[in-house]
Amino acid sequence: MNHNRYNITLLSDADEQQMKIDSFGCIELTRQCQLAPLNGTICEVAQQCWSEKLIGPFSGANRNNYDIRQPCNNSDLTATCDDTPTITAYLNSPQVRKYLNVDERFSTWNETSSEVGTTFITDGDWSMPFHEFVADMLDDGLRVLIYAGDADLMCNWIGNRAWTLELDWRGKDGYNAAEERAFVGHDPLLPEGGGIDAGVVRSFDNFAFVRVYDAGHMVPMDQPAVSLDLISKFLADTGL
């Protein structure tokens, strides 16, 4: 299976077919969790199903799930391929802590918390359908931007595009009928703001989805100029 612009094979055809079959069981477990979110056991089983049957098979490709462009030895249990040491060092630097007015009583910033992660699973938050909140915001007239780096496997652009197309809101028909077009970003450090073929955008009324090229999970880290341009245009409501 090679459905990415980086020509990287992530799954065998057999693995892909098995995952499609397994997905039905994981979906059913997730529905049971949603009906009884305080039932920590069923919610844990649901999350485990997704993790083992729909994420686990990708480990054979030995790629970083947060940026498939990067190799990762997934057979090494000590490997920390999804670590972001640059971000950690930046946020914990004295200058940044001072600029953000971080209270000195607080310890260093950490990327993840096992306690928070476990509670998200057992309380059912991991399996809840939060997309309905997005529909409510859109129907209330608030502008919404969804973006995803196309090298990210965990919050992949294909899944994000799929749920935006399925979302029930007042502008669904118009959004789904809108054509996908090139998103041209601009880098102020390049001559005349240098236009960059930065991705693909679909937009209608107050809703937009952008697939960002050459970026993993941390889009602003991988594409800082493009990200700044994207967010600036969104905040200024100048159109993408």
PDB file of C-alpha atoms in Angstrom:
ATOM      1  CA  MET A   1       0.000   0.000   0.000  1.00  0.00           C
ATOM      2  CA  ASN A   2       1.463   3.322  -1.081  1.00  0.00           C
ATOM      3  CA  HIS A   3      -1.128   6.093  -0.843  1.00  0.00           C
ATOM      4  CA  ASN A   4       1.162   9.029  -0.108  1.00  0.00           C
ATOM      5  CA  ARG A   5       3.161  11.536  -2.108  1.00  0.00           C
ATOM      6  CA  TYR A   6       6.435  10.366  -0.568  1.00  0.00           C
ATOM      7  CA  ASN A   7       6.441   6.979  -2.312  1.00  0.00           C
ATOM      8  CA  ILE A   8       6.708   5.184   1.039  1.00  0.00           C
ATOM      9  CA  THR A   9       5.089   1.774   1.460  1.00  0.00           C
ATOM     10  CA  LEU A  10       3.447   1.552   4.883  1.00  0.00           C
ATOM     11  CA  LEU A  11       1.371  -1.629   4.602  1.00  0.00           C
ATOM     12  CA  SER A  12       1.153  -4.782   2.563  1.00  0.00           C
ATOM     13  CA  ASP A  13      -2.053  -5.350   0.597  1.00  0.00           C
ATOM     14  CA  ALA A  14      -2.926  -8.182   2.993  1.00  0.00           C
ATOM     15  CA  ASP A  15      -2.474  -5.935   6.032  1.00  0.00           C
ATOM     16  CA  GLU A  16      -4.661  -3.275   4.452  1.00  0.00           C
ATOM     17  CA  GLN A  17      -7.488  -5.732   3.801  1.00  0.00           C
ATOM     18  CA  GLN A  18      -7.266  -7.168   7.327  1.00  0.00           C
ATOM     19  CA  MET A  19      -7.410  -3.686   8.834  1.00  0.00           C
ATOM     20  CA  LYS A  20     -10.591  -2.946   6.890  1.00  0.00           C
ATOM     21  CA  ILE A  21     -12.144  -6.092   8.360  1.00  0.00           C
ATOM     22  CA  ASP A  22     -10.920  -5.346  11.893  1.00  0.00           C
ATOM     23  CA  SER A  23     -12.218  -1.779  11.746  1.00  0.00           C
ATOM     24  CA  PHE A  24     -15.832  -2.964  12.074  1.00  0.00           C
ATOM     25  CA  GLY A  25     -15.118  -4.554  15.451  1.00  0.00           C
ATOM     26  CA  CYS A  26     -13.260  -1.482  16.696  1.00  0.00           C
ATOM     27  CA  ILE A  27     -16.112   0.783  15.591  1.00  0.00           C
ATOM     28  CA  GLU A  28     -18.641  -1.343  17.481  1.00  0.00           C
ATOM     29  CA  LEU A  29     -16.534  -1.287  20.649  1.00  0.00           C
ATOM     30  CA  THR A  30     -16.236   2.487  20.342  1.00  0.00           C
ATOM     31  CA  ARG A  31     -20.019   2.817  20.058  1.00  0.00           C
ATOM     32  CA  GLN A  32     -20.432   0.741  23.214  1.00  0.00           C
ATOM     33  CA  CYS A  33     -17.977   3.023  25.000  1.00  0.00           C
ATOM     34  CA  GLN A  34     -19.913   6.090  23.843  1.00  0.00           C
ATOM     35  CA  LEU A  35     -23.136   4.646  25.256  1.00  0.00           C
ATOM     36  CA  ALA A  36     -21.520   4.040  28.635  1.00  0.00           C
ATOM     37  CA  PRO A  37     -18.496   6.365  28.902  1.00  0.00           C
ATOM     38  CA  LEU A  38     -18.130   5.678  32.623  1.00  0.00           C
ATOM     39  CA  ASN A  39     -17.524   2.003  31.871  1.00  0.00           C
ATOM     40  CA  GLY A  40     -13.749   2.225  31.884  1.00  0.00           C
ATOM     41  CA  THR A  41     -13.311  -1.412  30.894  1.00  0.00           C
ATOM     42  CA  ILE A  42     -15.146  -1.264  27.565  1.00  0.00           C
ATOM     43  CA  CYS A  43     -13.511   2.071  26.745  1.00  0.00           C
ATOM     44  CA  GLU A  44     -10.070   0.603  27.392  1.00  0.00           C
ATOM     45  CA  VAL A  45     -10.904  -2.386  25.191  1.00  0.00           C
ATOM     46  CA  ALA A  46     -12.078  -0.048  22.421  1.00  0.00           C
ATOM     47  CA  GLN A  47      -8.912   2.021  22.563  1.00  0.00           C
ATOM     48  CA  GLN A  48      -6.777  -1.115  22.635  1.00  0.00           C
ATOM     49  CA  CYS A  49      -8.561  -2.386  19.527  1.00  0.00           C
ATOM     50  CA  TRP A  50      -7.696   0.765  17.599  1.00  0.00           C
ATOM     51  CA  SER A  51      -4.134   0.746  18.878  1.00  0.00           C
ATOM     52  CA  GLU A  52      -3.388  -2.904  18.150  1.00  0.00           C
ATOM     53  CA  LYS A  53      -5.432  -3.558  15.014  1.00  0.00           C
ATOM     54  CA  LEU A  54      -5.497  -0.215  13.212  1.00  0.00           C
ATOM     55  CA  ILE A  55      -2.282   1.491  14.299  1.00  0.00           C
ATOM     56  CA  GLY A  56      -0.029  -1.423  15.203  1.00  0.00           C
ATOM     57  CA  PRO A  57       0.237  -2.840  11.654  1.00  0.00           C
ATOM     58  CA  PHE A  58       2.009   0.325  10.515  1.00  0.00           C
ATOM     59  CA  SER A  59       4.943  -0.451  12.823  1.00  0.00           C
ATOM     60  CA  GLY A  60       6.267  -2.953  10.294  1.00  0.00           C
ATOM     61  CA  ALA A  61       7.166  -0.099   7.965  1.00  0.00           C
ATOM     62  CA  ASN A  62       9.624   1.220  10.573  1.00  0.00           C
ATOM     63  CA  ARG A  63       8.482   4.779  10.066  1.00  0.00           C
ATOM     64  CA  ASN A  64       7.688   7.574  12.492  1.00  0.00           C
ATOM     65  CA  ASN A  65       3.893   7.602  12.839  1.00  0.00           C
ATOM     66  CA  TYR A  66       3.971  11.375  13.330  1.00  0.00           C
ATOM     67  CA  ASP A  67       6.093  11.952  10.233  1.00  0.00           C
ATOM     68  CA  ILE A  68       6.359   9.048   7.812  1.00  0.00           C
ATOM     69  CA  ARG A  69       9.299  10.714   6.075  1.00  0.00           C
ATOM     70  CA  GLN A  70      11.428   9.837   9.089  1.00  0.00           C
ATOM     71  CA  PRO A  71      12.661   6.261   9.671  1.00  0.00           C
ATOM     72  CA  CYS A  72      12.044   4.687  13.065  1.00  0.00           C
ATOM     73  CA  ASN A  73      13.152   1.322  14.423  1.00  0.00           C
ATOM     74  CA  ASN A  74       9.813   0.241  15.871  1.00  0.00           C
ATOM     75  CA  SER A  75      11.255  -3.080  17.021  1.00  0.00           C
ATOM     76  CA  ASP A  76      13.406  -1.172  19.518  1.00  0.00           C
ATOM     77  CA  LEU A  77      11.272  -0.688  22.631  1.00  0.00           C
ATOM     78  CA  THR A  78      13.562   2.120  23.790  1.00  0.00           C
ATOM     79  CA  ALA A  79      13.139   4.105  20.576  1.00  0.00           C
ATOM     80  CA  THR A  80      11.520   7.523  21.023  1.00  0.00           C
ATOM     81  CA  CYS A  81      10.734   8.357  17.427  1.00  0.00           C
ATOM     82  CA  ASP A  82       7.876  10.684  18.279  1.00  0.00           C
ATOM     83  CA  ASP A  83       9.907  12.776  20.697  1.00  0.00           C
ATOM     84  CA  THR A  84      10.194  16.463  19.955  1.00  0.00           C
ATOM     85  CA  PRO A  85      13.366  17.485  21.817  1.00  0.00           C
ATOM     86  CA  THR A  86      13.601  20.794  19.998  1.00  0.00           C
ATOM     87  CA  ILE A  87      10.146  21.874  21.189  1.00  0.00           C
ATOM     88  CA  THR A  88      10.822  20.645  24.727  1.00  0.00           C
ATOM     89  CA  ALA A  89      14.106  22.535  24.938  1.00  0.00           C
ATOM     90  CA  TYR A  90      12.504  25.669  23.485  1.00  0.00           C
ATOM     91  CA  LEU A  91       9.546  25.754  25.879  1.00  0.00           C
ATOM     92  CA  ASN A  92      11.748  25.029  28.881  1.00  0.00           C
ATOM     93  CA  SER A  93      14.324  27.680  28.044  1.00  0.00           C
ATOM     94  CA  PRO A  94      14.502  30.467  30.666  1.00  0.00           C
ATOM     95  CA  GLN A  95      13.861  33.144  28.039  1.00  0.00           C
ATOM     96  CA  VAL A  96      10.627  31.546  26.802  1.00  0.00           C
ATOM     97  CA  ARG A  97       9.366  30.773  30.309  1.00  0.00           C
ATOM     98  CA  LYS A  98       9.961  34.398  31.244  1.00  0.00           C
ATOM     99  CA  TYR A  99       8.249  35.697  28.098  1.00  0.00           C
ATOM    100  CA  LEU A 100       5.214  33.478  28.763  1.00  0.00           C
ATOM    101  CA  ASN A 101       5.183  34.464  32.443  1.00  0.00           C
ATOM    102  CA  VAL A 102       5.444  30.841  33.589  1.00  0.00           C
ATOM    103  CA  ASP A 103       5.305  30.677  37.375  1.00  0.00           C
ATOM    104  CA  GLU A 104       8.663  29.566  38.768  1.00  0.00           C
ATOM    105  CA  ARG A 105       6.838  27.136  41.047  1.00  0.00           C
ATOM    106  CA  PHE A 106       5.855  25.040  38.040  1.00  0.00           C
ATOM    107  CA  SER A 107       8.214  22.327  36.875  1.00  0.00           C
ATOM    108  CA  THR A 108       9.450  21.835  33.338  1.00  0.00           C
ATOM    109  CA  TRP A 109       7.104  21.397  30.386  1.00  0.00           C
ATOM    110  CA  ASN A 110       6.513  17.801  29.297  1.00  0.00           C
ATOM    111  CA  GLU A 111       5.130  16.678  25.961  1.00  0.00           C
ATOM    112  CA  THR A 112       2.891  13.970  27.409  1.00  0.00           C
ATOM    113  CA  SER A 113       1.479  12.713  30.695  1.00  0.00           C
ATOM    114  CA  SER A 114       0.734   9.030  31.247  1.00  0.00           C
ATOM    115  CA  GLU A 115      -1.742   9.987  33.986  1.00  0.00           C
ATOM    116  CA  VAL A 116      -3.706  12.287  31.691  1.00  0.00           C
ATOM    117  CA  GLY A 117      -3.545   9.773  28.841  1.00  0.00           C
ATOM    118  CA  THR A 118      -4.839   6.909  30.975  1.00  0.00           C
ATOM    119  CA  THR A 119      -7.686   9.025  32.341  1.00  0.00           C
ATOM    120  CA  PHE A 120      -8.689  10.044  28.821  1.00  0.00           C
ATOM    121  CA  ILE A 121      -9.055   6.363  27.952  1.00  0.00           C
ATOM    122  CA  THR A 122     -10.844   5.130  31.083  1.00  0.00           C
ATOM    123  CA  ASP A 123     -13.254   8.088  31.176  1.00  0.00           C
ATOM    124  CA  GLY A 124     -14.162   7.516  27.539  1.00  0.00           C
ATOM    125  CA  ASP A 125     -12.886  10.869  26.256  1.00  0.00           C
ATOM    126  CA  TRP A 126     -10.643   9.124  23.731  1.00  0.00           C
ATOM    127  CA  SER A 127     -13.696   7.623  22.014  1.00  0.00           C
ATOM    128  CA  MET A 128     -16.149  10.517  22.195  1.00  0.00           C
ATOM    129  CA  PRO A 129     -17.534  12.146  18.992  1.00  0.00           C
ATOM    130  CA  PHE A 130     -16.438  15.758  19.443  1.00  0.00           C
ATOM    131  CA  HIS A 131     -17.105  16.670  15.809  1.00  0.00           C
ATOM    132  CA  GLU A 132     -20.613  17.770  16.801  1.00  0.00           C
ATOM    133  CA  PHE A 133     -19.117  20.774  18.583  1.00  0.00           C
ATOM    134  CA  VAL A 134     -17.525  21.847  15.300  1.00  0.00           C
ATOM    135  CA  ALA A 135     -20.904  21.661  13.558  1.00  0.00           C
ATOM    136  CA  ASP A 136     -22.446  23.811  16.297  1.00  0.00           C
ATOM    137  CA  MET A 137     -19.747  26.454  15.888  1.00  0.00           C
ATOM    138  CA  LEU A 138     -20.194  26.518  12.121  1.00  0.00           C
ATOM    139  CA  ASP A 139     -23.967  26.802  12.421  1.00  0.00           C
ATOM    140  CA  ASP A 140     -23.471  29.714  14.822  1.00  0.00           C
ATOM    141  CA  GLY A 141     -21.443  31.512  12.168  1.00  0.00           C
ATOM    142  CA  LEU A 142     -17.981  31.009  13.655  1.00  0.00           C
ATOM    143  CA  ARG A 143     -15.164  30.429  11.182  1.00  0.00           C
ATOM    144  CA  VAL A 144     -13.356  27.089  11.452  1.00  0.00           C
ATOM    145  CA  LEU A 145     -10.053  25.985   9.924  1.00  0.00           C
ATOM    146  CA  ILE A 146      -8.888  22.360   9.961  1.00  0.00           C
ATOM    147  CA  TYR A 147      -5.397  21.603   8.705  1.00  0.00           C
ATOM    148  CA  ALA A 148      -3.172  18.521   8.646  1.00  0.00           C
ATOM    149  CA  GLY A 149       0.337  17.736   7.486  1.00  0.00           C
ATOM    150  CA  ASP A 150       0.285  15.096   4.777  1.00  0.00           C
ATOM    151  CA  ALA A 151       3.203  13.167   6.313  1.00  0.00           C
ATOM    152  CA  ASP A 152       1.325  12.686   9.592  1.00  0.00           C
ATOM    153  CA  LEU A 153      -0.116   9.218  10.089  1.00  0.00           C
ATOM    154  CA  MET A 154      -1.761   9.678  13.502  1.00  0.00           C
ATOM    155  CA  CYS A 155      -3.944  12.672  12.589  1.00  0.00           C
ATOM    156  CA  ASN A 156      -3.739  11.960   8.889  1.00  0.00           C
ATOM    157  CA  TRP A 157      -5.118  14.297   6.256  1.00  0.00           C
ATOM    158  CA  ILE A 158      -7.230  11.589   4.591  1.00  0.00           C
ATOM    159  CA  GLY A 159      -9.199  10.958   7.779  1.00  0.00           C
ATOM    160  CA  ASN A 160      -9.521  14.669   8.482  1.00  0.00           C
ATOM    161  CA  ARG A 161     -10.815  15.360   4.988  1.00  0.00           C
ATOM    162  CA  ALA A 162     -13.281  12.477   5.343  1.00  0.00           C
ATOM    163  CA  TRP A 163     -14.893  13.739   8.545  1.00  0.00           C
ATOM    164  CA  THR A 164     -15.113  17.311   7.272  1.00  0.00           C
ATOM    165  CA  LEU A 165     -17.013  16.033   4.234  1.00  0.00           C
ATOM    166  CA  GLU A 166     -19.349  13.951   6.414  1.00  0.00           C
ATOM    167  CA  LEU A 167     -19.992  16.723   8.943  1.00  0.00           C
ATOM    168  CA  ASP A 168     -23.655  17.732   9.165  1.00  0.00           C
ATOM    169  CA  TRP A 169     -23.922  21.515   9.224  1.00  0.00           C
ATOM    170  CA  ARG A 170     -25.889  24.157   7.362  1.00  0.00           C
ATOM    171  CA  GLY A 171     -23.241  24.532   4.639  1.00  0.00           C
ATOM    172  CA  LYS A 172     -22.521  20.847   4.054  1.00  0.00           C
ATOM    173  CA  ASP A 173     -23.817  20.723   0.476  1.00  0.00           C
ATOM    174  CA  GLY A 174     -21.873  23.799  -0.558  1.00  0.00           C
ATOM    175  CA  TYR A 175     -18.699  22.627   1.158  1.00  0.00           C
ATOM    176  CA  ASN A 176     -18.855  19.176  -0.431  1.00  0.00           C
ATOM    177  CA  ALA A 177     -19.511  20.694  -3.853  1.00  0.00           C
ATOM    178  CA  ALA A 178     -16.559  23.080  -3.562  1.00  0.00           C
ATOM    179  CA  GLU A 179     -13.524  22.190  -5.658  1.00  0.00           C
ATOM    180  CA  GLU A 180     -10.202  21.431  -4.058  1.00  0.00           C
ATOM    181  CA  ARG A 181      -7.579  23.890  -5.235  1.00  0.00           C
ATOM    182  CA  ALA A 182      -3.939  24.638  -4.643  1.00  0.00           C
ATOM    183  CA  PHE A 183      -3.046  26.416  -1.440  1.00  0.00           C
ATOM    184  CA  VAL A 184      -0.297  28.899  -2.213  1.00  0.00           C
ATOM    185  CA  GLY A 185       1.663  29.950   0.845  1.00  0.00           C
ATOM    186  CA  HIS A 186       4.040  32.883   1.050  1.00  0.00           C
ATOM    187  CA  ASP A 187       7.412  33.132   2.727  1.00  0.00           C
ATOM    188  CA  PRO A 188       8.336  36.726   3.648  1.00  0.00           C
ATOM    189  CA  LEU A 189      12.022  35.782   3.560  1.00  0.00           C
ATOM    190  CA  LEU A 190      11.865  34.898  -0.125  1.00  0.00           C
ATOM    191  CA  PRO A 191      11.974  37.523  -2.908  1.00  0.00           C
ATOM    192  CA  GLU A 192       8.592  39.237  -3.283  1.00  0.00           C
ATOM    193  CA  GLY A 193       7.121  36.968  -0.650  1.00  0.00           C
ATOM    194  CA  GLY A 194       7.872  33.902  -2.787  1.00  0.00           C
ATOM    195  CA  GLY A 195       4.755  31.881  -3.566  1.00  0.00           C
ATOM    196  CA  ILE A 196       4.980  28.257  -2.424  1.00  0.00           C
ATOM    197  CA  ASP A 197       2.899  25.323  -3.644  1.00  0.00           C
ATOM    198  CA  ALA A 198       2.072  24.504  -0.036  1.00  0.00           C
ATOM    199  CA  GLY A 199      -0.889  22.154  -0.197  1.00  0.00           C
ATOM    200  CA  VAL A 200      -4.537  21.736  -1.113  1.00  0.00           C
ATOM    201  CA  VAL A 201      -7.512  23.663   0.258  1.00  0.00           C
ATOM    202  CA  ARG A 202     -11.266  23.140   0.179  1.00  0.00           C
ATOM    203  CA  SER A 203     -13.383  25.954   1.568  1.00  0.00           C
ATOM    204  CA  PHE A 204     -16.937  27.196   1.637  1.00  0.00           C
ATOM    205  CA  ASP A 205     -18.486  29.985   3.660  1.00  0.00           C
ATOM    206  CA  ASN A 206     -16.967  29.762   7.166  1.00  0.00           C
ATOM    207  CA  PHE A 207     -15.338  26.320   6.877  1.00  0.00           C
ATOM    208  CA  ALA A 208     -11.976  25.345   5.386  1.00  0.00           C
ATOM    209  CA  PHE A 209      -9.740  22.292   5.302  1.00  0.00           C
ATOM    210  CA  VAL A 210      -6.093  22.431   4.241  1.00  0.00           C
ATOM    211  CA  ARG A 211      -3.754  19.565   3.470  1.00  0.00           C
ATOM    212  CA  VAL A 212      -0.249  20.897   4.067  1.00  0.00           C
ATOM    213  CA  TYR A 213       2.583  19.463   1.983  1.00  0.00           C
ATOM    214  CA  ASP A 214       5.919  18.394   3.440  1.00  0.00           C
ATOM    215  CA  ALA A 215       4.736  18.494   7.040  1.00  0.00           C
ATOM    216  CA  GLY A 216       4.136  15.925   9.729  1.00  0.00           C
ATOM    217  CA  HIS A 217       2.176  16.171  12.985  1.00  0.00           C
ATOM    218  CA  MET A 218       3.925  19.418  13.930  1.00  0.00           C
ATOM    219  CA  VAL A 219       2.981  21.522  10.915  1.00  0.00           C
ATOM    220  CA  PRO A 220       4.272  24.861  12.303  1.00  0.00           C
ATOM    221  CA  MET A 221       7.620  23.230  13.117  1.00  0.00           C
ATOM    222  CA  ASP A 222       7.992  21.655   9.665  1.00  0.00           C
ATOM    223  CA  GLN A 223       6.530  24.533   7.648  1.00  0.00           C
ATOM    224  CA  PRO A 224       6.885  27.706   9.764  1.00  0.00           C
ATOM    225  CA  ALA A 225       6.473  30.256   6.963  1.00  0.00           C
ATOM    226  CA  VAL A 226       3.526  28.438   5.409  1.00  0.00           C
ATOM    227  CA  SER A 227       1.888  27.998   8.820  1.00  0.00           C
ATOM    228  CA  LEU A 228       2.266  31.684   9.654  1.00  0.00           C
ATOM    229  CA  ASP A 229       0.768  32.630   6.304  1.00  0.00           C
ATOM    230  CA  LEU A 230      -2.089  30.143   6.738  1.00  0.00           C
ATOM    231  CA  ILE A 231      -3.033  31.278  10.239  1.00  0.00           C
ATOM    232  CA  SER A 232      -2.600  34.958   9.383  1.00  0.00           C
ATOM    233  CA  LYS A 233      -4.962  34.676   6.415  1.00  0.00           C
ATOM    234  CA  PHE A 234      -7.483  32.779   8.513  1.00  0.00           C
ATOM    235  CA  LEU A 235      -7.421  35.300  11.362  1.00  0.00           C
ATOM    236  CA  ALA A 236      -7.676  38.218   8.947  1.00  0.00           C
ATOM    237  CA  ASP A 237     -10.435  36.432   7.002  1.00  0.00           C
ATOM    238  CA  THR A 238      -8.741  37.253   3.708  1.00  0.00           C
ATOM    239  CA  GLY A 239      -9.471  33.907   2.098  1.00  0.00           C
ATOM    240  CA  LEU A 240      -7.252  30.900   1.605  1.00  0.00           C
TER     241      LEU A 240
END
